Amino acid sequence: MTRQPTLRTPASPVAQPSTSAPLPPTADHPDDKLRPQSLAEIIGQRAVAERLSVALHAARLRGEPLPHILFDGPPGLGKTTFATVLHNELGVDLAITSGAALDKKADILPFLTNAAEGSILFIDEIHRLPRTVEEFLYPVMEDFRVDIVLGEGLAARTINLPLKRFTIIGATTRSGMLSGPLRDRFHMHEHLEFYDVDDLARIITTNAAKLRVTIDPAAARELARRSRGTPRLANSRLRWVRDFALARANGHISQTIAADALDMQEIDTEGLDKQDRRYLDTLIRLFKGGPTGIDALSATLQIAVDTIEEEVEPYLLRRELIVRTPRGRKATPAAYTHLGLPQPEPEPSLPPFDQPRLFD
Ligand code: ADP
């Protein structure tokens, strides 16, 4: 029987034991059904999985909680999955919250005081923690203690409240936004990379079986090539292709069916969607290929800077369709080729400067 994470919110801070009945997968959490439950089920990210397996083994042998772990990488690559898997492997409670939901110390306090020995607190989007909450976490992460200040001014007293020893797992799409002191308090830093086509094809084949749909190996590779190296996108595109196969054919996913279904969604052969192509098109046509600042791009595209930086650009950078320079984003020749546009004229070189020689 698979265990689902025990979800705690500040409003209902008491965790259910992890042996409680699994939550039924709901439409709000369609990913849950496909999420790997053990380290052995994790596909790809081999080096990360191996280091975590060492940490798990050592924690079990020492009878201690896991060290605090920070996962970073673009959305949909498996940060939550790894946290869930670690909780399953250890059979401990998991509480999940997000930096965006923790405005003040009182918001995070129930998570800390209710954490059971050895349990895991997963903080998604940890870069969004306000500075005061972040500083409140320092003694928690170092000494399993919260310092609460009572009263004000001269009458102020600090009470040290000891906590159970537990693990904080942080996830961020913007590790650069994390302060040095917070980053340093995590004992393990794991960066998740985009998946290659082989690994993504394996994830798609495994998940097709979970969704009870048959798929040809060539179709799994077609989908993998067109999923931006991202398992979450592979899952959602697989669901679409499954529906397409059901509506337009006999339900079996062949390569032609997969290609037709993705074409219909305007997902191109590189896996780029309409938003990606609009970004490249705007950069090339309107800004002459750049360099262009992110604010100008955001205003023109009417897409929030965060969305551009977290969701659109990482894959375009990885595919070397754009580069980041100190003066802004620049389209590479590969971007012109991808959109079928003529390459830009090379920048005119400056005429040689006739400098008088010093010792003639
Ligand atoms: P993140 O937290 O980084 O945004 P998730 O952990 O929610 O991403 O991953 C999204 C989905 O992708 C998961 O529900 C799971 O189905 C799939 N997935 C992610 N990583 C893996 C992996 N290594 N192996 C198999 N499936 C994965």
CSV table of C-alpha atoms and ligand atoms in Angstrom, one decimal:
chain,number,residue,atom,x,y,z
A,1,MET,CA,0.0,0.0,0.0
A,2,THR,CA,1.4,3.4,-0.9
A,3,ARG,CA,1.4,6.1,1.6
A,4,GLN,CA,0.3,9.6,0.7
A,5,PRO,CA,2.0,12.6,2.4
A,6,THR,CA,0.2,13.9,5.4
A,7,LEU,CA,-0.7,17.5,4.6
A,8,ARG,CA,-0.7,20.0,7.3
A,9,THR,CA,-1.6,23.6,7.1
A,10,PRO,CA,-1.2,26.3,9.7
A,11,ALA,CA,-5.0,26.1,10.3
A,12,SER,CA,-4.8,22.4,11.0
A,13,PRO,CA,-1.4,21.9,12.4
A,14,VAL,CA,-1.7,18.4,13.8
A,15,ALA,CA,-0.2,15.8,11.6
A,16,GLN,CA,-2.0,12.5,11.1
A,17,PRO,CA,0.3,9.5,11.5
A,18,SER,CA,1.8,8.4,8.2
A,19,THR,CA,0.1,5.0,8.5
A,20,SER,CA,-3.3,6.6,8.2
A,21,ALA,CA,-5.5,5.6,5.2
A,22,PRO,CA,-4.1,7.0,1.9
A,23,LEU,CA,-5.8,10.1,0.6
A,24,PRO,CA,-7.7,9.3,-2.6
A,25,PRO,CA,-6.1,11.0,-5.6
A,26,THR,CA,-8.3,14.0,-6.5
A,27,ALA,CA,-8.6,16.1,-9.5
A,28,ASP,CA,-6.6,18.8,-7.7
A,29,HIS,CA,-3.6,16.6,-7.3
A,30,PRO,CA,-3.5,14.6,-10.6
A,31,ASP,CA,0.2,14.2,-10.3
A,32,ASP,CA,-0.1,12.1,-7.1
A,33,LYS,CA,-1.2,9.0,-8.9
A,34,LEU,CA,2.0,9.1,-11.1
A,35,ARG,CA,4.4,10.1,-8.4
A,36,PRO,CA,7.1,7.5,-7.6
A,37,GLN,CA,6.7,6.2,-4.0
A,38,SER,CA,10.2,4.8,-3.4
A,39,LEU,CA,13.8,5.6,-4.4
A,40,ALA,CA,13.8,2.5,-6.6
A,41,GLU,CA,10.9,3.9,-8.6
A,42,ILE,CA,12.8,7.2,-9.3
A,43,ILE,CA,13.9,7.4,-12.9
A,44,GLY,CA,17.0,9.5,-13.8
A,45,GLN,CA,18.8,11.9,-11.5
A,46,ARG,CA,21.0,9.0,-10.7
A,47,ALA,CA,23.7,10.9,-8.8
A,48,VAL,CA,21.1,12.7,-6.6
A,49,ALA,CA,19.2,9.5,-5.9
A,50,GLU,CA,22.5,7.8,-4.9
A,51,ARG,CA,23.6,10.5,-2.5
A,52,LEU,CA,20.1,10.4,-1.0
A,53,SER,CA,20.3,6.7,-0.6
A,54,VAL,CA,23.6,7.1,1.3
A,55,ALA,CA,22.0,9.7,3.6
A,56,LEU,CA,19.0,7.5,4.2
A,57,HIS,CA,21.1,4.5,5.0
A,58,ALA,CA,23.3,6.5,7.4
A,59,ALA,CA,20.3,8.0,9.1
A,60,ARG,CA,18.8,4.6,9.6
A,61,LEU,CA,22.0,3.2,11.0
A,62,ARG,CA,22.6,6.1,13.4
A,63,GLY,CA,18.9,6.2,14.4
A,64,GLU,CA,18.9,10.0,13.6
A,65,PRO,CA,16.8,12.3,11.4
A,66,LEU,CA,18.0,12.9,7.9
A,67,PRO,CA,20.1,16.0,7.5
A,68,HIS,CA,18.4,19.2,6.2
A,69,ILE,CA,18.2,19.0,2.4
A,70,LEU,CA,17.8,21.8,-0.2
A,71,PHE,CA,16.5,20.9,-3.7
A,72,ASP,CA,16.8,23.4,-6.4
A,73,GLY,CA,15.9,23.3,-10.1
A,74,PRO,CA,13.1,24.4,-12.5
A,75,PRO,CA,9.5,23.4,-11.8
A,76,GLY,CA,8.3,19.9,-12.4
A,77,LEU,CA,11.7,18.1,-12.2
A,78,GLY,CA,11.0,16.1,-9.0
A,79,LYS,CA,11.7,18.2,-5.9
A,80,THR,CA,8.4,17.3,-4.2
A,81,THR,CA,8.8,13.8,-5.5
A,82,PHE,CA,12.1,13.3,-3.7
A,83,ALA,CA,10.7,14.7,-0.4
A,84,THR,CA,7.7,12.3,-0.7
A,85,VAL,CA,10.0,9.4,-1.4
A,86,LEU,CA,12.3,10.1,1.5
A,87,HIS,CA,9.2,10.3,3.8
A,88,ASN,CA,8.0,6.9,2.4
A,89,GLU,CA,11.4,5.3,2.7
A,90,LEU,CA,11.7,6.3,6.4
A,91,GLY,CA,8.0,5.8,7.2
A,92,VAL,CA,7.9,9.1,9.0
A,93,ASP,CA,5.4,12.0,9.0
A,94,LEU,CA,5.6,14.6,6.2
A,95,ALA,CA,4.2,18.1,6.6
A,96,ILE,CA,4.0,20.3,3.5
A,97,THR,CA,3.9,24.0,3.3
A,98,SER,CA,5.2,26.8,1.1
A,99,GLY,CA,7.3,29.9,1.7
A,100,ALA,CA,4.6,31.9,0.0
A,101,ALA,CA,2.1,30.9,2.8
A,102,LEU,CA,4.4,31.8,5.7
A,103,ASP,CA,4.1,35.5,6.2
A,104,LYS,CA,5.0,35.7,9.8
A,105,LYS,CA,6.7,33.6,12.6
A,106,ALA,CA,3.3,32.6,13.9
A,107,ASP,CA,2.5,30.9,10.6
A,108,ILE,CA,5.4,28.5,10.8
A,109,LEU,CA,5.4,27.9,14.6
A,110,PRO,CA,2.7,25.2,14.6
A,111,PHE,CA,4.7,23.2,12.0
A,112,LEU,CA,7.8,23.4,14.2
A,113,THR,CA,6.2,22.6,17.6
A,114,ASN,CA,4.1,19.7,16.1
A,115,ALA,CA,7.0,18.1,14.2
A,116,ALA,CA,7.5,14.6,15.5
A,117,GLU,CA,11.0,13.1,16.1
A,118,GLY,CA,12.6,12.2,12.8
A,119,SER,CA,9.7,13.7,10.7
A,120,ILE,CA,10.1,15.8,7.6
A,121,LEU,CA,8.9,19.4,7.0
A,122,PHE,CA,8.8,20.2,3.3
A,123,ILE,CA,8.9,23.9,2.5
A,124,ASP,CA,8.3,24.5,-1.1
A,125,GLU,CA,9.3,27.9,-2.7
A,126,ILE,CA,11.5,28.5,0.3
A,127,HIS,CA,13.0,31.5,-1.4
A,128,ARG,CA,9.7,33.3,-0.7
A,129,LEU,CA,10.1,33.2,3.1
A,130,PRO,CA,10.2,36.7,4.6
A,131,ARG,CA,13.5,37.5,6.2
A,132,THR,CA,12.0,37.5,9.8
A,133,VAL,CA,10.6,33.9,9.3
A,134,GLU,CA,13.9,32.9,7.8
A,135,GLU,CA,15.9,34.1,10.8
A,136,PHE,CA,13.4,32.4,13.1
A,137,LEU,CA,14.4,29.2,11.4
A,138,TYR,CA,18.2,29.5,12.0
A,139,PRO,CA,18.2,28.1,15.6
A,140,VAL,CA,15.6,25.5,14.6
A,141,MET,CA,17.9,24.1,11.9
A,142,GLU,CA,21.0,24.3,14.0
A,143,ASP,CA,19.9,23.4,17.5
A,144,PHE,CA,16.2,22.3,17.2
A,145,ARG,CA,15.1,25.3,19.3
A,146,VAL,CA,12.9,28.3,18.8
A,147,ASP,CA,13.6,31.6,20.4
A,148,ILE,CA,10.4,33.4,21.3
A,149,VAL,CA,10.5,37.0,22.5
A,150,LEU,CA,7.9,37.9,25.1
A,151,GLY,CA,7.1,41.5,26.0
A,152,GLU,CA,8.7,44.6,24.6
A,153,GLY,CA,11.5,47.0,25.3
A,154,LEU,CA,13.3,46.6,28.7
A,155,ALA,CA,10.7,44.0,29.9
A,156,ALA,CA,11.4,41.8,26.9
A,157,ARG,CA,12.4,38.2,27.7
A,158,THR,CA,13.5,35.4,25.3
A,159,ILE,CA,12.2,31.9,25.9
A,160,ASN,CA,14.0,29.0,24.3
A,161,LEU,CA,11.6,26.3,23.4
A,162,PRO,CA,13.3,22.9,22.6
A,163,LEU,CA,11.9,21.0,19.6
A,164,LYS,CA,12.0,17.4,18.5
A,165,ARG,CA,14.8,16.6,16.1
A,166,PHE,CA,13.3,16.6,12.6
A,167,THR,CA,14.4,17.4,9.0
A,168,ILE,CA,13.6,20.4,6.9
A,169,ILE,CA,13.6,19.8,3.2
A,170,GLY,CA,13.5,23.1,1.2
A,171,ALA,CA,12.7,23.4,-2.5
A,172,THR,CA,13.3,26.4,-4.7
A,173,THR,CA,13.3,27.3,-8.3
A,174,ARG,CA,15.4,30.3,-7.6
A,175,SER,CA,18.4,29.2,-5.5
A,176,GLY,CA,20.1,32.5,-6.3
A,177,MET,CA,17.5,34.3,-4.2
A,178,LEU,CA,18.2,32.3,-1.1
A,179,SER,CA,20.3,34.1,1.5
A,180,GLY,CA,23.8,32.7,2.3
A,181,PRO,CA,23.0,32.0,6.0
A,182,LEU,CA,19.8,30.0,5.1
A,183,ARG,CA,21.6,28.1,2.3
A,184,ASP,CA,24.5,27.2,4.7
A,185,ARG,CA,22.1,25.7,7.2
A,186,PHE,CA,21.2,22.9,4.7
A,187,HIS,CA,23.6,20.1,5.0
A,188,MET,CA,22.9,18.7,1.5
A,189,HIS,CA,22.3,20.8,-1.6
A,190,GLU,CA,20.9,18.9,-4.6
A,191,HIS,CA,20.4,20.5,-8.0
A,192,LEU,CA,17.9,18.8,-10.3
A,193,GLU,CA,18.7,18.9,-14.0
A,194,PHE,CA,16.4,18.5,-17.0
A,195,TYR,CA,15.9,14.9,-18.0
A,196,ASP,CA,17.4,13.4,-21.1
A,197,VAL,CA,15.1,11.7,-23.7
A,198,ASP,CA,15.9,8.2,-22.6
A,199,ASP,CA,14.9,8.8,-19.0
A,200,LEU,CA,11.8,10.8,-20.0
A,201,ALA,CA,10.8,8.0,-22.3
A,202,ARG,CA,11.1,5.5,-19.4
A,203,ILE,CA,9.0,7.8,-17.2
A,204,ILE,CA,6.3,8.0,-19.9
A,205,THR,CA,6.3,4.2,-20.5
A,206,THR,CA,5.9,3.6,-16.7
A,207,ASN,CA,3.2,6.2,-16.4
A,208,ALA,CA,1.3,5.0,-19.4
A,209,ALA,CA,1.0,1.6,-17.7
A,210,LYS,CA,-0.2,3.4,-14.5
A,211,LEU,CA,-2.8,5.1,-16.6
A,212,ARG,CA,-3.7,1.8,-18.2
A,213,VAL,CA,-2.9,2.8,-21.8
A,214,THR,CA,-0.7,1.1,-24.3
A,215,ILE,CA,2.1,3.0,-26.0
A,216,ASP,CA,4.7,2.1,-28.7
A,217,PRO,CA,8.3,2.7,-27.7
A,218,ALA,CA,8.6,5.1,-30.7
A,219,ALA,CA,5.6,7.1,-29.4
A,220,ALA,CA,7.2,7.3,-25.9
A,221,ARG,CA,10.3,8.8,-27.4
A,222,GLU,CA,8.3,11.2,-29.6
A,223,LEU,CA,6.6,12.4,-26.4
A,224,ALA,CA,9.8,12.5,-24.5
A,225,ARG,CA,11.5,14.6,-27.2
A,226,ARG,CA,8.6,17.0,-27.0
A,227,SER,CA,8.3,17.4,-23.2
A,228,ARG,CA,11.0,20.0,-22.5
A,229,GLY,CA,13.1,17.6,-20.4
A,230,THR,CA,10.4,17.9,-17.6
A,231,PRO,CA,8.5,14.9,-16.1
A,232,ARG,CA,5.5,17.0,-15.0
A,233,LEU,CA,5.0,18.2,-18.6
A,234,ALA,CA,5.6,14.7,-19.9
A,235,ASN,CA,2.8,13.5,-17.6
A,236,SER,CA,0.3,16.2,-18.7
A,237,ARG,CA,1.2,15.7,-22.4
A,238,LEU,CA,0.8,11.9,-21.9
A,239,ARG,CA,-2.7,12.5,-20.5
A,240,TRP,CA,-3.6,14.6,-23.5
A,241,VAL,CA,-2.2,12.1,-26.0
A,242,ARG,CA,-4.1,9.3,-24.2
A,243,ASP,CA,-7.4,11.3,-24.6
A,244,PHE,CA,-6.6,12.1,-28.2
A,245,ALA,CA,-5.9,8.3,-28.9
A,246,LEU,CA,-9.2,7.5,-27.3
A,247,ALA,CA,-11.2,10.1,-29.2
A,248,ARG,CA,-9.5,9.8,-32.6
A,249,ALA,CA,-8.3,6.1,-32.7
A,250,ASN,CA,-8.6,2.9,-30.8
A,251,GLY,CA,-7.0,4.1,-27.6
A,252,HIS,CA,-3.5,2.8,-28.4
A,253,ILE,CA,-0.7,5.4,-28.6
A,254,SER,CA,1.3,5.0,-31.8
A,255,GLN,CA,4.0,7.5,-32.9
A,256,THR,CA,1.7,9.0,-35.4
A,257,ILE,CA,-1.1,9.5,-32.8
A,258,ALA,CA,1.4,11.1,-30.4
A,259,ALA,CA,2.8,13.4,-33.1
A,260,ASP,CA,-0.7,14.4,-34.3
A,261,ALA,CA,-1.9,15.0,-30.7
A,262,LEU,CA,1.0,17.3,-29.9
A,263,ASP,CA,0.8,19.1,-33.2
A,264,MET,CA,-2.9,19.9,-32.3
A,265,GLN,CA,-1.7,21.5,-29.1
A,266,GLU,CA,0.9,23.5,-31.1
A,267,ILE,CA,3.8,21.8,-29.3
A,268,ASP,CA,6.6,21.7,-31.8
A,269,THR,CA,9.2,19.1,-32.6
A,270,GLU,CA,11.5,20.5,-29.9
A,271,GLY,CA,8.7,20.5,-27.3
A,272,LEU,CA,8.4,24.3,-27.3
A,273,ASP,CA,4.8,25.6,-26.9
A,274,LYS,CA,3.2,28.8,-28.0
A,275,GLN,CA,4.5,30.8,-25.1
A,276,ASP,CA,8.1,29.7,-25.8
A,277,ARG,CA,7.9,30.6,-29.4
A,278,ARG,CA,6.2,34.0,-28.7
A,279,TYR,CA,9.1,34.7,-26.3
A,280,LEU,CA,11.7,33.9,-29.0
A,281,ASP,CA,9.7,35.7,-31.7
A,282,THR,CA,9.4,38.9,-29.6
A,283,LEU,CA,13.1,38.8,-28.7
A,284,ILE,CA,14.1,38.4,-32.4
A,285,ARG,CA,11.7,40.5,-34.3
A,286,LEU,CA,10.9,43.3,-31.8
A,287,PHE,CA,14.2,43.5,-30.0
A,288,LYS,CA,16.4,42.6,-33.0
A,289,GLY,CA,17.6,39.5,-31.1
A,290,GLY,CA,18.7,41.4,-28.0
A,291,PRO,CA,20.4,41.9,-25.7
A,292,THR,CA,17.2,42.9,-23.9
A,293,GLY,CA,16.3,43.4,-20.3
A,294,ILE,CA,13.8,41.1,-18.6
A,295,ASP,CA,11.5,43.9,-17.7
A,296,ALA,CA,11.1,45.0,-21.3
A,297,LEU,CA,10.4,41.5,-22.3
A,298,SER,CA,7.9,41.0,-19.5
A,299,ALA,CA,6.0,44.2,-20.3
A,300,THR,CA,5.9,43.4,-24.0
A,301,LEU,CA,4.8,39.7,-23.6
A,302,GLN,CA,2.5,40.6,-20.7
A,303,ILE,CA,4.0,37.7,-18.7
A,304,ALA,CA,5.2,38.2,-15.1
A,305,VAL,CA,9.0,38.4,-14.7
A,306,ASP,CA,8.9,35.4,-12.3
A,307,THR,CA,7.1,33.2,-14.8
A,308,ILE,CA,9.5,34.1,-17.5
A,309,GLU,CA,12.5,33.5,-15.2
A,310,GLU,CA,11.2,30.3,-13.6
A,311,GLU,CA,9.2,28.6,-16.3
A,312,VAL,CA,10.1,29.9,-19.8
A,313,GLU,CA,13.8,30.7,-19.8
A,314,PRO,CA,15.5,27.7,-18.1
A,315,TYR,CA,14.7,25.3,-20.9
A,316,LEU,CA,15.5,27.9,-23.6
A,317,LEU,CA,18.9,28.5,-21.9
A,318,ARG,CA,19.5,24.7,-21.6
A,319,ARG,CA,18.8,24.3,-25.3
A,320,GLU,CA,21.1,27.2,-26.1
A,321,LEU,CA,18.3,29.1,-27.9
A,322,ILE,CA,19.0,32.1,-25.8
A,323,VAL,CA,22.0,33.3,-23.7
A,324,ARG,CA,22.1,35.7,-20.7
A,325,THR,CA,24.6,38.5,-21.0
A,326,PRO,CA,25.3,41.3,-18.5
A,327,ARG,CA,23.2,43.5,-20.9
A,328,GLY,CA,20.2,41.2,-21.1
A,329,ARG,CA,18.8,38.2,-23.0
A,330,LYS,CA,20.1,37.5,-26.5
A,331,ALA,CA,18.7,35.0,-29.1
A,332,THR,CA,21.3,32.6,-30.5
A,333,PRO,CA,21.6,31.6,-34.1
A,334,ALA,CA,19.8,28.3,-33.1
A,335,ALA,CA,16.7,30.3,-32.2
A,336,TYR,CA,16.6,32.0,-35.6
A,337,THR,CA,16.9,28.5,-37.2
A,338,HIS,CA,14.2,27.1,-35.0
A,339,LEU,CA,11.7,29.8,-36.0
A,340,GLY,CA,12.8,29.5,-39.6
A,341,LEU,CA,14.0,33.1,-39.7
A,342,PRO,CA,17.0,34.4,-41.6
A,343,GLN,CA,20.1,34.8,-39.4
A,344,PRO,CA,20.9,38.4,-38.4
A,345,GLU,CA,23.5,40.4,-40.2
A,346,PRO,CA,26.8,40.2,-38.4
A,347,GLU,CA,27.5,43.4,-36.4
A,348,PRO,CA,29.7,45.7,-38.5
A,349,SER,CA,33.2,45.6,-37.1
A,350,LEU,CA,34.8,48.9,-36.3
A,351,PRO,CA,37.3,50.2,-38.8
A,352,PRO,CA,40.9,49.6,-37.7
A,353,PHE,CA,42.0,52.5,-35.5
A,354,ASP,CA,45.2,54.1,-36.8
A,355,GLN,CA,47.1,54.8,-33.6
A,356,PRO,CA,50.4,56.5,-33.9
A,357,ARG,CA,53.2,54.3,-32.8
A,358,LEU,CA,55.1,55.4,-29.8
A,359,PHE,CA,58.6,54.5,-30.8
A,360,ASP,CA,58.8,55.2,-34.6
B,1,ADP,P1,8.7,19.8,-8.5
B,1,ADP,O1,8.4,19.6,-7.1
B,1,ADP,O2,10.1,19.9,-8.8
B,1,ADP,O3,7.9,20.9,-9.1
B,1,ADP,P2,7.3,17.2,-8.8
B,1,ADP,O4,8.1,16.5,-7.8
B,1,ADP,O5,6.0,17.7,-8.3
B,1,ADP,O6,8.2,18.5,-9.3
B,1,ADP,O7,7.3,16.3,-10.1
B,1,ADP,C1,6.1,16.4,-11.0
B,1,ADP,C2,5.8,15.0,-11.4
B,1,ADP,O8,6.8,14.5,-12.3
B,1,ADP,C3,5.6,14.0,-10.3
B,1,ADP,O9,4.3,13.9,-9.9
B,1,ADP,C4,6.0,12.7,-11.0
B,1,ADP,O10,4.9,12.1,-11.5
B,1,ADP,C5,7.0,13.1,-12.0
B,1,ADP,N1,8.4,12.9,-11.7
B,1,ADP,C6,9.2,13.8,-11.2
B,1,ADP,N2,10.5,13.3,-11.0
B,1,ADP,C7,10.4,12.0,-11.4
B,1,ADP,C8,11.4,10.9,-11.4
B,1,ADP,N3,12.6,11.1,-11.1
B,1,ADP,N4,10.9,9.7,-11.9
B,1,ADP,C9,9.7,9.6,-12.2
B,1,ADP,N5,8.7,10.5,-12.2
B,1,ADP,C10,9.1,11.7,-11.8
